[in-house]
XYZ file of C-alpha atoms in Angstrom:
753
model
C 129.069 145.973 74.983
C 130.928 144.092 76.894
C 127.263 142.817 78.212
C 126.304 142.063 75.508
C 128.730 140.119 74.350
C 129.507 138.252 77.750
C 125.319 137.411 77.267
C 126.481 135.900 73.577
C 129.528 134.827 75.104
C 127.136 132.549 77.530
C 124.824 131.561 75.432
C 127.336 129.803 72.647
C 128.648 128.518 76.058
C 124.871 126.957 76.854
C 124.151 124.515 73.044
C 127.784 123.072 74.143
C 127.717 119.606 75.129
C 129.329 118.388 77.645
C 131.744 116.703 75.010
C 131.922 119.754 73.012
C 132.821 121.756 76.034
C 135.592 119.131 77.058
C 136.767 119.180 73.488
C 136.733 123.095 73.097
C 138.910 123.456 76.152
C 141.438 120.470 75.377
C 142.013 121.448 71.743
C 140.786 125.602 71.639
C 138.918 124.942 69.173
C 134.909 123.287 68.553
C 135.022 120.088 67.937
C 134.631 119.715 63.734
C 131.602 116.916 64.271
C 129.647 118.805 65.876
C 129.784 121.473 64.449
C 126.738 124.320 64.637
C 126.976 126.550 61.544
C 126.931 123.536 58.849
C 126.923 120.632 60.050
C 130.167 119.248 58.270
C 133.675 118.505 59.533
C 135.477 121.880 59.907
C 138.948 122.014 59.397
C 140.597 122.398 62.790
C 142.181 126.390 63.175
C 145.415 125.997 64.848
C 146.199 128.192 67.632
C 149.704 129.513 66.763
C 151.468 130.132 70.100
C 154.199 132.452 71.489
C 157.850 131.027 71.949
C 158.626 132.674 75.411
C 159.530 130.796 77.893
C 158.702 131.725 82.164
C 162.657 133.262 83.593
C 163.530 132.840 86.671
C 163.012 136.327 87.137
C 160.391 137.980 88.579
C 160.662 141.444 86.485
C 160.331 139.075 83.143
C 157.207 136.631 84.636
C 155.005 140.460 85.591
C 155.326 141.523 82.199
C 152.577 140.899 79.701
C 152.049 141.847 76.666
C 149.074 142.839 75.609
C 147.397 140.500 72.342
C 145.069 139.776 70.498
C 142.404 137.827 72.227
C 140.484 135.031 69.465
C 137.004 134.023 70.647
C 137.683 130.267 71.205
C 140.046 131.868 74.478
C 137.859 133.954 74.810
C 135.153 130.807 75.461
C 138.263 128.812 77.782
C 138.392 131.336 79.791
C 134.353 131.190 80.553
C 135.288 127.405 80.587
C 137.095 128.410 83.945
C 133.790 129.438 85.847
C 131.791 125.413 84.985
C 130.353 124.177 88.784
C 133.009 122.753 90.697
C 131.005 118.948 90.051
C 131.523 118.721 86.126
C 134.906 120.029 87.553
C 135.234 116.556 89.257
C 134.019 114.041 86.478
C 136.010 115.979 83.498
C 139.233 115.757 85.701
C 138.326 112.015 86.483
C 137.615 111.321 82.757
C 140.894 113.706 81.389
C 144.309 111.297 81.256
C 147.125 113.572 81.096
C 147.970 114.443 77.396
C 145.322 116.547 76.972
C 145.697 117.749 81.153
C 148.894 119.201 79.157
C 147.385 120.215 76.075
C 145.968 122.485 77.556
C 148.090 124.222 80.634
C 150.835 124.440 77.100
C 147.584 126.687 75.767
C 147.620 128.533 78.570
C 150.718 128.873 79.209
C 151.883 129.501 76.095
C 154.780 127.103 76.520
C 154.353 123.852 74.383
C 156.236 120.197 74.028
C 156.654 119.053 70.573
C 155.635 116.338 71.374
C 152.020 117.666 71.929
C 152.525 119.335 68.724
C 153.341 116.275 67.079
C 149.894 114.688 68.042
C 148.289 118.093 67.763
C 149.621 117.923 64.196
C 148.712 114.679 63.259
C 145.154 114.777 64.265
C 144.935 118.081 62.157
C 146.787 116.321 58.690
C 144.255 112.905 59.104
C 140.952 115.162 60.409
C 139.772 113.261 62.731
C 138.212 115.111 65.546
C 138.047 112.266 68.307
C 139.950 112.772 71.204
C 143.570 111.367 71.524
C 143.984 108.949 72.688
C 145.711 108.857 75.972
C 148.574 105.811 75.193
C 151.788 108.604 75.874
C 150.718 110.074 79.533
C 152.854 112.979 79.519
C 153.973 113.857 76.178
C 156.491 110.333 76.977
C 157.530 109.443 73.681
C 158.580 113.286 72.572
C 161.526 112.063 71.330
C 161.829 113.225 67.908
C 163.556 115.326 66.686
C 161.988 119.046 65.269
C 159.967 119.045 61.515
C 159.663 116.019 61.490
C 156.120 115.878 60.663
C 156.609 117.071 56.543
C 153.164 118.154 56.615
C 153.362 120.369 58.766
C 156.630 122.084 60.133
C 155.077 125.420 60.456
C 153.073 124.279 63.727
C 155.653 123.354 65.490
C 155.896 126.268 67.587
C 157.953 124.775 70.902
C 160.870 123.660 68.347
C 163.569 125.530 69.699
C 163.052 124.776 73.419
C 163.104 120.909 71.954
C 166.376 122.090 70.189
C 168.036 123.604 72.998
C 167.664 121.071 75.283
C 168.540 118.259 72.645
C 172.097 116.453 73.616
C 171.894 115.691 70.312
C 171.952 118.739 68.291
C 173.859 120.291 71.146
C 177.752 121.043 71.864
C 180.395 122.140 74.829
C 180.578 126.032 74.665
C 184.685 127.128 75.979
C 183.303 128.446 79.036
C 182.303 125.839 80.458
C 185.563 125.065 81.661
C 185.902 122.389 78.142
C 186.212 118.815 79.262
C 189.494 118.830 81.148
C 187.654 117.879 84.568
C 185.981 114.885 83.023
C 189.378 113.535 81.677
C 190.869 113.240 86.138
C 191.526 110.162 87.113
C 190.373 111.317 90.479
C 186.992 112.097 89.200
C 185.327 109.217 91.123
C 182.006 110.081 87.912
C 184.484 108.623 85.745
C 186.341 106.168 88.001
C 182.552 105.221 87.985
C 181.730 104.737 84.549
C 184.344 103.995 83.463
C 184.747 100.444 85.927
C 184.461 98.013 84.000
C 183.196 93.750 84.657
C 183.554 90.834 83.385
C 180.423 88.343 82.569
C 182.500 85.481 85.871
C 181.917 88.813 87.731
C 178.296 89.258 86.825
C 178.014 85.393 87.106
C 178.786 85.292 89.946
C 177.270 88.083 92.331
C 173.760 85.984 92.467
C 175.850 83.265 94.365
C 178.105 85.645 96.396
C 178.209 86.618 99.837
C 177.585 89.545 101.125
C 180.946 90.175 102.463
C 180.815 93.087 105.774
C 182.376 95.691 107.141
C 181.883 98.042 110.078
C 183.097 101.349 111.253
C 181.838 103.739 113.708
C 181.414 107.774 112.468
C 181.178 111.134 114.239
C 178.433 111.441 113.009
C 176.922 109.156 111.277
C 177.890 106.394 114.002
C 177.813 102.953 112.828
C 177.902 101.997 108.953
C 177.872 99.257 107.862
C 179.914 99.283 104.305
C 179.236 95.766 102.168
C 179.349 93.984 98.842
C 178.911 91.080 96.577
C 182.086 91.717 94.342
C 185.203 89.738 95.296
C 187.005 93.829 96.078
C 185.262 95.534 99.624
C 186.989 99.162 99.970
C 185.867 101.458 103.209
C 187.263 104.701 104.482
C 186.405 107.095 107.129
C 185.501 110.581 106.584
C 188.268 113.228 106.401
C 188.125 116.270 109.291
C 187.631 118.953 106.546
C 187.010 119.339 102.891
C 186.627 122.113 100.473
C 184.997 121.644 97.363
C 188.097 121.368 94.861
C 188.816 118.273 96.446
C 184.791 116.576 95.516
C 184.958 117.528 91.218
C 181.943 119.430 91.753
C 180.646 120.687 88.006
C 180.473 124.623 87.497
C 178.681 126.386 88.994
C 177.920 124.207 92.055
C 181.333 125.461 93.665
C 179.967 128.897 93.985
C 176.418 128.738 94.134
C 175.830 125.708 97.001
C 178.111 128.164 99.578
C 175.095 130.713 99.105
C 172.932 128.128 98.902
C 173.445 125.728 101.809
C 174.497 129.049 103.544
C 171.304 128.593 106.145
C 172.863 125.374 107.965
C 176.024 126.678 108.185
C 177.347 128.690 110.769
C 180.815 131.158 111.815
C 182.101 133.418 108.783
C 182.045 132.474 104.964
C 185.182 132.076 105.361
C 186.411 130.038 107.629
C 183.086 127.414 107.594
C 183.272 124.718 105.940
C 181.055 123.744 102.503
C 179.255 121.512 104.697
C 177.646 120.843 107.359
C 179.007 117.590 109.342
C 176.516 115.200 109.342
C 175.740 117.004 105.111
C 180.148 116.175 105.163
C 180.019 112.199 105.064
C 176.678 111.637 103.537
C 178.406 112.924 100.590
C 181.095 111.748 101.135
C 179.543 108.048 100.250
C 177.113 109.535 97.646
C 180.057 110.857 95.984
C 181.676 108.107 96.320
C 178.803 106.609 94.154
C 177.952 104.263 96.544
C 174.423 102.895 97.199
C 173.645 104.432 100.375
C 171.387 103.497 103.460
C 170.644 106.510 105.717
C 167.036 106.180 108.419
C 167.117 109.004 110.208
C 165.738 110.832 108.095
C 163.504 112.830 109.783
C 160.470 115.659 108.519
C 161.212 117.896 111.557
C 165.006 117.589 111.997
C 167.583 117.085 109.447
C 164.520 116.998 105.935
C 165.674 120.024 104.450
C 169.694 119.000 105.381
C 169.927 115.935 103.721
C 167.610 117.587 100.914
C 170.095 119.803 100.403
C 172.975 117.374 99.234
C 171.407 114.821 98.019
C 170.117 118.284 95.148
C 173.918 119.504 94.858
C 174.828 115.360 94.175
C 171.997 114.387 91.416
C 173.171 118.129 89.168
C 176.192 117.860 89.858
C 175.784 114.091 87.899
C 173.504 115.306 85.520
C 176.063 118.541 84.990
C 178.557 115.811 84.776
C 176.192 112.991 82.261
C 175.431 116.327 79.647
C 179.607 117.823 79.651
C 180.364 114.666 78.271
C 178.447 113.805 75.674
C 178.660 117.404 74.264
C 182.508 117.625 74.602
C 182.462 114.610 72.271
C 179.887 116.003 70.097
C 182.132 118.765 69.219
C 185.159 116.307 68.442
C 183.262 114.108 67.315
C 182.360 117.137 64.321
C 185.850 118.863 64.077
C 187.002 114.223 63.397
C 186.995 113.024 59.962
C 184.548 110.830 59.192
C 187.143 106.474 59.441
C 188.533 108.614 62.019
C 189.149 107.098 65.889
C 187.319 104.620 67.238
C 183.714 104.840 68.225
C 184.411 103.161 72.058
C 186.144 106.597 72.728
C 182.071 107.779 72.243
C 179.793 105.852 74.093
C 178.631 108.175 76.220
C 175.158 107.619 77.368
C 172.557 104.765 78.595
C 170.403 103.378 75.751
C 167.373 106.151 76.697
C 168.240 110.005 77.778
C 166.519 109.289 82.019
C 169.680 108.792 84.074
C 167.884 110.686 87.223
C 164.899 109.715 89.311
C 164.316 111.509 92.291
C 161.422 109.483 93.824
C 159.586 111.798 96.945
C 155.793 111.805 97.987
C 153.765 114.337 97.792
C 153.918 117.873 95.455
C 155.234 119.840 97.770
C 158.778 118.095 98.324
C 159.178 118.019 94.981
C 158.898 121.387 94.159
C 161.320 121.766 96.831
C 163.166 119.787 94.740
C 163.412 121.619 91.460
C 162.992 125.105 93.447
C 167.147 123.990 94.455
C 168.266 122.971 91.291
C 167.335 126.433 90.221
C 168.461 127.479 93.197
C 171.834 125.074 92.881
C 172.893 126.103 88.538
C 172.021 130.463 89.310
C 173.628 130.940 92.683
C 174.370 134.854 93.219
C 175.394 135.884 89.448
C 173.193 138.351 87.530
C 172.350 137.027 84.749
C 168.871 135.014 85.399
C 168.282 131.316 83.651
C 165.909 129.998 81.508
C 163.273 128.471 83.223
C 160.601 126.386 81.044
C 156.642 126.699 81.773
C 157.837 127.209 85.434
C 154.794 129.991 86.407
C 152.250 126.267 85.378
C 154.458 123.947 87.319
C 154.341 127.056 90.385
C 150.492 127.037 90.152
C 150.255 122.350 89.647
C 152.815 121.966 92.405
C 152.462 125.260 95.236
C 150.014 125.854 97.658
C 147.501 128.215 99.158
C 148.426 129.194 103.369
C 144.690 130.250 103.590
C 143.141 126.832 102.630
C 144.789 125.407 106.358
C 142.194 125.246 108.962
C 143.808 128.100 111.461
C 143.179 125.972 114.711
C 144.248 122.523 113.241
C 146.600 121.561 116.262
C 149.007 118.913 115.593
C 151.977 117.419 116.404
C 155.234 119.512 115.798
C 155.973 115.990 112.913
C 152.297 115.989 111.720
C 152.572 119.221 110.543
C 156.538 119.083 108.873
C 155.161 116.417 107.070
C 151.841 117.378 105.709
C 153.096 120.468 104.859
C 152.003 122.539 101.385
C 150.829 120.794 99.343
C 150.153 117.259 99.771
C 148.882 115.122 96.673
C 150.425 112.239 95.572
C 149.589 111.602 92.455
C 152.205 113.417 90.384
C 155.198 112.599 87.987
C 157.553 115.395 86.180
C 160.701 115.837 83.596
C 163.204 118.139 84.187
C 165.946 118.894 81.738
C 169.523 120.922 82.287
C 171.362 121.798 79.582
C 174.645 123.867 79.989
C 171.651 126.450 82.560
C 168.537 126.388 81.210
C 165.387 124.267 82.788
C 162.903 122.960 80.552
C 160.340 121.824 83.899
C 157.698 119.775 81.690
C 159.999 118.402 79.333
C 158.654 114.533 77.592
C 160.156 111.261 80.515
C 162.563 110.702 76.576
C 163.882 114.298 76.484
C 164.433 114.847 80.640
C 167.580 114.118 82.790
C 165.641 114.522 85.898
C 162.286 111.835 86.627
C 160.605 112.954 89.740
C 157.684 111.297 90.465
C 155.581 109.603 93.353
C 155.600 105.913 93.671
C 151.147 105.817 92.590
C 152.908 108.082 89.651
C 154.961 105.982 88.609
C 152.830 102.960 88.876
C 150.487 104.286 87.075
C 152.429 105.325 83.887
C 154.362 101.453 84.654
C 151.312 99.900 84.851
C 150.438 95.409 85.090
C 151.014 92.553 83.862
C 148.342 91.956 80.962
C 147.746 95.267 80.679
C 147.678 97.307 76.969
C 149.266 101.139 77.752
C 152.122 101.034 79.630
C 155.338 102.474 79.361
C 158.604 102.012 81.886
C 161.681 101.876 78.920
C 162.663 105.370 80.656
C 163.789 103.158 83.662
C 165.835 101.580 81.464
C 168.998 104.039 82.275
C 168.264 104.953 85.086
C 172.259 105.969 86.976
C 170.337 107.387 90.302
C 167.896 106.373 91.893
C 166.893 108.381 95.408
C 164.544 107.493 96.943
C 163.331 109.536 100.034
C 161.457 109.586 102.997
C 160.475 105.895 102.111
C 158.658 105.654 105.790
C 155.499 107.559 104.364
C 155.522 104.740 101.920
C 154.521 102.091 104.207
C 151.874 104.719 104.837
C 150.603 105.249 101.690
C 151.376 101.897 99.346
C 154.522 99.499 99.703
C 153.166 97.199 96.507
C 153.975 101.017 94.248
C 157.521 100.895 95.706
C 158.062 96.792 94.892
C 156.674 97.359 91.500
C 158.814 100.209 90.284
C 161.761 98.397 91.984
C 161.194 95.373 89.801
C 161.369 97.589 86.382
C 164.403 98.955 87.234
C 167.445 99.187 84.393
C 165.143 96.632 81.964
C 165.728 96.472 78.582
C 163.516 98.790 76.726
C 161.580 97.596 74.400
C 162.051 100.342 71.749
C 165.091 102.721 70.938
C 163.361 105.669 71.053
C 165.686 106.941 69.023
C 169.554 106.048 70.577
C 172.088 105.920 68.046
C 173.658 102.913 69.264
C 177.133 103.782 68.390
C 176.967 106.136 71.264
C 175.755 103.849 74.363
C 178.289 102.305 77.211
C 178.796 99.093 76.502
C 176.851 97.593 79.732
C 173.885 99.129 79.422
C 174.402 97.215 76.176
C 175.138 93.892 77.862
C 172.045 94.906 80.171
C 173.983 95.532 83.891
C 172.738 98.801 84.327
C 171.348 97.847 87.531
C 175.196 96.942 89.103
C 176.428 100.886 87.407
C 172.769 102.289 89.435
C 173.485 104.344 92.299
C 170.898 104.271 94.804
C 170.151 106.557 98.145
C 167.869 105.285 100.939
C 166.259 107.650 103.184
C 163.812 107.515 106.136
C 163.148 107.588 109.413
C 163.676 104.381 110.342
C 164.735 100.810 110.185
C 161.944 98.986 108.810
C 162.558 95.094 108.241
C 160.307 95.848 104.920
C 162.805 98.264 103.687
C 165.496 97.239 105.200
C 164.547 94.209 102.057
C 164.395 96.540 99.603
C 168.127 98.273 99.761
C 170.093 93.670 100.691
C 167.229 92.692 96.957
C 167.545 95.794 94.600
C 170.818 97.185 95.881
C 173.825 95.381 94.018
C 175.923 98.858 93.038
C 179.196 97.139 91.914
C 181.314 100.198 94.290
C 179.132 98.175 97.352
C 176.551 99.647 99.393
C 177.121 101.899 103.278
C 173.984 101.587 105.345
C 173.773 103.641 108.363
C 172.282 101.075 111.911
C 171.622 102.802 114.948
C 170.471 100.679 117.472
C 168.158 102.647 119.189
C 169.367 102.563 123.077
C 166.079 104.340 124.962
C 162.759 103.674 123.792
C 159.525 105.956 123.197
C 157.881 103.695 126.030
C 160.171 106.540 128.165
C 157.946 109.663 126.468
C 154.190 108.380 127.940
C 153.381 110.564 130.857
C 149.877 108.343 131.920
C 151.157 106.050 135.110
C 150.169 102.146 132.885
C 151.123 98.976 133.253
C 152.312 98.090 130.570
C 152.224 93.858 129.673
C 153.960 92.720 126.483
C 152.681 89.646 125.531
C 154.895 87.093 123.760
C 153.603 84.883 120.761
C 155.192 81.511 119.387
C 155.709 81.461 115.261
C 156.994 78.488 113.619
C 157.643 80.958 110.141
C 157.979 84.723 109.227
C 154.768 83.455 106.552
C 152.444 81.669 110.072
C 152.934 85.094 111.583
C 149.755 86.285 111.158
C 147.345 83.577 111.888
C 149.812 82.948 115.128
C 148.269 86.686 115.789
C 144.937 86.443 115.148
C 143.856 82.383 116.915
C 146.713 84.355 120.684
C 144.513 87.428 119.782
C 140.998 85.738 119.389
C 141.879 82.806 122.259
C 144.061 84.979 125.082
C 143.436 87.771 125.470
C 140.059 88.319 123.866
C 138.251 86.992 126.052
C 139.702 88.256 129.227
C 137.694 91.965 127.725
C 134.664 90.391 126.395
C 132.899 91.227 130.615
C 131.273 94.690 130.094
C 133.385 95.674 133.341
C 136.533 95.752 130.881
C 135.003 98.586 128.404
C 136.610 101.042 126.686
C 138.747 99.570 125.830
C 141.147 100.513 121.900
C 142.934 98.326 119.275
C 145.326 99.322 117.768
C 145.965 98.096 114.237
C 149.163 98.346 112.083
C 148.032 96.524 108.521
C 144.526 96.765 107.029
C 144.519 94.395 106.023
C 144.781 92.496 110.431
C 141.468 95.922 111.125
C 139.281 94.151 108.540
C 139.711 90.859 109.779
C 139.226 91.412 112.858
C 136.691 93.462 111.794
C 134.793 90.980 109.844
C 135.189 88.687 113.759
C 133.982 91.385 115.961
C 130.987 91.250 113.333
C 130.261 87.510 113.607
C 130.508 87.238 117.222
C 128.055 89.885 117.389
C 130.446 92.160 119.531
C 129.046 95.561 120.751
C 132.047 97.358 119.189
C 132.493 100.501 116.323
C 135.805 100.224 113.827
C 138.582 104.335 112.435
C 140.078 103.406 109.055
C 141.101 105.600 106.936
C 138.916 105.109 104.678
C 135.329 106.151 106.845
C 133.799 109.494 106.451
C 133.433 112.481 108.720
C 130.507 111.296 110.114
C 131.538 107.771 110.573
C 134.512 109.191 112.584
C 132.391 111.323 114.642
C 130.204 109.194 115.173
C 132.087 106.114 116.183
C 134.292 108.851 118.493
C 131.313 109.534 120.642
C 130.163 106.368 120.873
C 133.026 104.977 122.346
C 132.973 107.989 124.821
C 130.028 107.937 125.920
C 130.236 104.139 126.449
C 127.494 102.729 124.313
C 130.212 100.667 122.107
C 132.193 98.692 124.283
C 135.475 98.542 121.637
C 136.611 100.182 119.559
C 139.690 99.721 115.971
C 141.934 102.199 115.065
C 144.020 101.382 112.241
C 147.279 103.217 111.812
C 146.926 104.450 109.277
C 144.305 107.075 109.965
C 146.390 107.938 112.792
C 149.045 108.602 109.961
C 146.919 110.827 108.630
C 144.179 112.198 111.008
C 146.240 112.298 113.923
C 142.921 112.967 116.255
C 143.226 112.470 120.120
C 139.810 109.500 120.730
C 138.556 110.557 124.100
C 137.404 108.231 126.575
C 140.027 105.418 126.405
C 140.991 103.292 129.452
C 142.501 99.920 127.972
C 144.817 100.104 125.323
C 146.030 96.830 123.149
C 148.477 97.041 120.708
C 147.917 94.149 118.047
C 151.013 94.507 117.026
C 153.740 97.122 117.804
C 153.150 100.333 115.689
C 155.300 101.169 112.319
C 156.495 104.614 114.148
C 157.698 104.508 117.580
C 156.845 108.021 118.568
C 152.989 106.297 118.297
C 153.525 104.108 121.198
C 153.847 106.460 123.466
C 151.084 109.309 121.327
C 148.065 106.339 121.634
C 149.505 105.571 125.082
C 149.208 109.129 126.181
C 145.300 109.456 124.871
C 144.445 108.359 127.841
C 144.945 111.006 129.974
C 142.451 113.291 127.916
C 139.095 112.620 129.901
C 141.285 111.536 132.820
C 138.080 110.984 135.713
C 139.709 109.216 138.853
C 139.405 105.445 136.737
C 143.713 106.165 136.901
C 144.762 102.533 138.630
C 142.195 100.471 136.209
C 144.156 101.699 133.261
C 145.770 98.353 131.128
C 147.719 98.943 128.439
C 148.346 94.527 126.801
C 151.462 94.314 123.398
C 151.498 91.620 121.451
C 154.522 90.567 119.785
C 156.918 87.708 118.551
C 160.493 86.996 117.432
C 160.070 88.417 114.439
C 159.116 92.593 115.881
C 162.690 92.548 116.320
C 163.466 96.126 115.347
C 160.309 97.020 116.157
C 160.254 95.918 119.356
C 164.103 97.593 120.040
C 162.877 101.271 119.126
C 159.775 101.040 121.538
C 161.511 99.586 125.506
C 165.345 100.158 124.643
C 167.716 97.617 122.268
C 168.775 95.994 125.380
C 165.322 95.556 127.465
C 164.632 93.502 123.354
C 166.818 91.197 123.917
C 166.251 90.630 126.898
C 162.875 90.030 126.348
C 163.171 87.708 123.193
C 165.191 85.437 124.718
C 164.233 84.822 127.532
C 161.788 82.223 128.796
C 159.373 84.074 130.164
C 156.417 85.206 127.336
C 154.902 87.601 129.674
C 157.004 90.749 130.758
C 155.405 94.276 132.478
C 157.033 98.043 131.983
C 155.089 101.111 134.639
C 155.513 104.097 133.453
C 154.607 107.617 135.095
C 155.693 106.477 138.830
C 156.354 109.197 140.874
């Protein structure tokens, strides 16, 4: 019986076309236009979904009740066994709306926005696939049951109403809003700060006032502001959780969540590490922060914990204020009181945007949110769509090759799921979390720059949306240095679309919107937290240009006393050649001309074989590659787009001496970290973005040492605009001497015994 049933299912599946399979997989039903039996339009059948959601308890996930499985769902199960080629083709065609519908059919958790789309389709008898005008269900802000024709189809209406700020009220057990009324609460002070029109107009012309202090852990801290008043402070020796105004239940859950970083007995030790204490004091004052010493290997998780605490604290306070005002309005008679007393929202609901580079980072952030809300309490919090989230953002340890040996920092960065195209909405209400919430029903958005770029769109594109960024009050850009290796343009594109007035109202109650949000002053109240692993001109530019918080800015500006050149282990002469450039815009052409006319002629001789040219910029790489082809030089090249076979071939030709030059991009080294063997002469076309890459590449020379050590050379090109990168390589004192010296050539020798 079972074999006959499976055979009939396979025959039925085999008779379907690719479009029919796709429609069946997306909507759980055959396409009405391709009805095999009647060849007539048939009314689609709607699958009733269960209202149960995943909880954080492992027991509830393990339990599964037997249920009737329809023929359509059996077909859906067989569709999972299609070949990988078909899956890849279909995944490219699928947009985020159909993907979300598919996953909700499997998990039994659906968002109301998707149900509205399905209801509209069945009502209109439209057979075509829904258009991707609303990726990830971002327009699902309507109240449940808005469709009068088929209200029974809104199976997830319970979740929508559960997480709706408009229809919920503050519970007594949450402590009321007394803490929010406290004048000492930094959150209340920040959102109630009043600006005047003349102050806003003066920001464009006011010079930035700065003041520098030295903190025990952070080091050199620079306070700055474009507003008239500039307030600075020093960290106290000890702080307790009550003094930082944490919302319930964070006072009890934070110590357990952060226990892995704390030393000593719990009662005597501080709830924060020394680094966390100083960072949180700045965060909690709602100043913008730039911290360029965040490394995945040392303090990355420590910093992630503290900014997640700040995020949850901010969202709980903001939502508690809204729910408290809902209760006040319900108990208050109509026409009594001032509407301005209830202005507690932005133009759209999303309050926090967290930008992270990989899905693994998003997974860890959400796990921290759950831990901070749950703590050690016996009562598990409700986490809807948790199973789906773990499946899409988790990783299989067996997928990683066991013999892969890479530096420790590489292993720390590229751990887990390293997909860089994602975005997810998170709604938090009291002690419940809703994952995959529609963007306009979310409190927190977690996304990669690429994931945001594909929905924001560009000029001239019909389907684009950036209204959800209009009322972001807290922007966190973590691991900013990695975006330099991905695509920095996506970060700039995001910053240009932050806190713009929305094009649609999205169902907002304007009587509840704060006046500074209505006045389009949201960017002056947005706190930006920027974390990276290095001081870079492009990251500094974003912080200085786009961070105009009324509370001021704080940047950590420690200078490197010893450069990465001290990590070079091989005996090697390093020749630093300074080139002159009139302006920053002319540096690119000046460097190319200097290299072609002064450097390259010295290496054209066949004696100078095995020459590696390290090129940080891909555009410079393309320019050099085209020039080498035009001059018919004997060279090969490797970049981040080179196929694996091409990489192996280029490395072999270079090692055997069949190719004199090898062009290598920095992004390839960042993503692969291969050891290039056979190097005898090394040219840094530009100083590396990461200072430790300099010593790594130099140390590659010892990979094939066969008696030619005395003939090894290293040449580095730099200009006065490379001051930060130069200081990171040779140290700040030597860099200052090299930039101010009348001589253009400087020699360092490493590895002397």
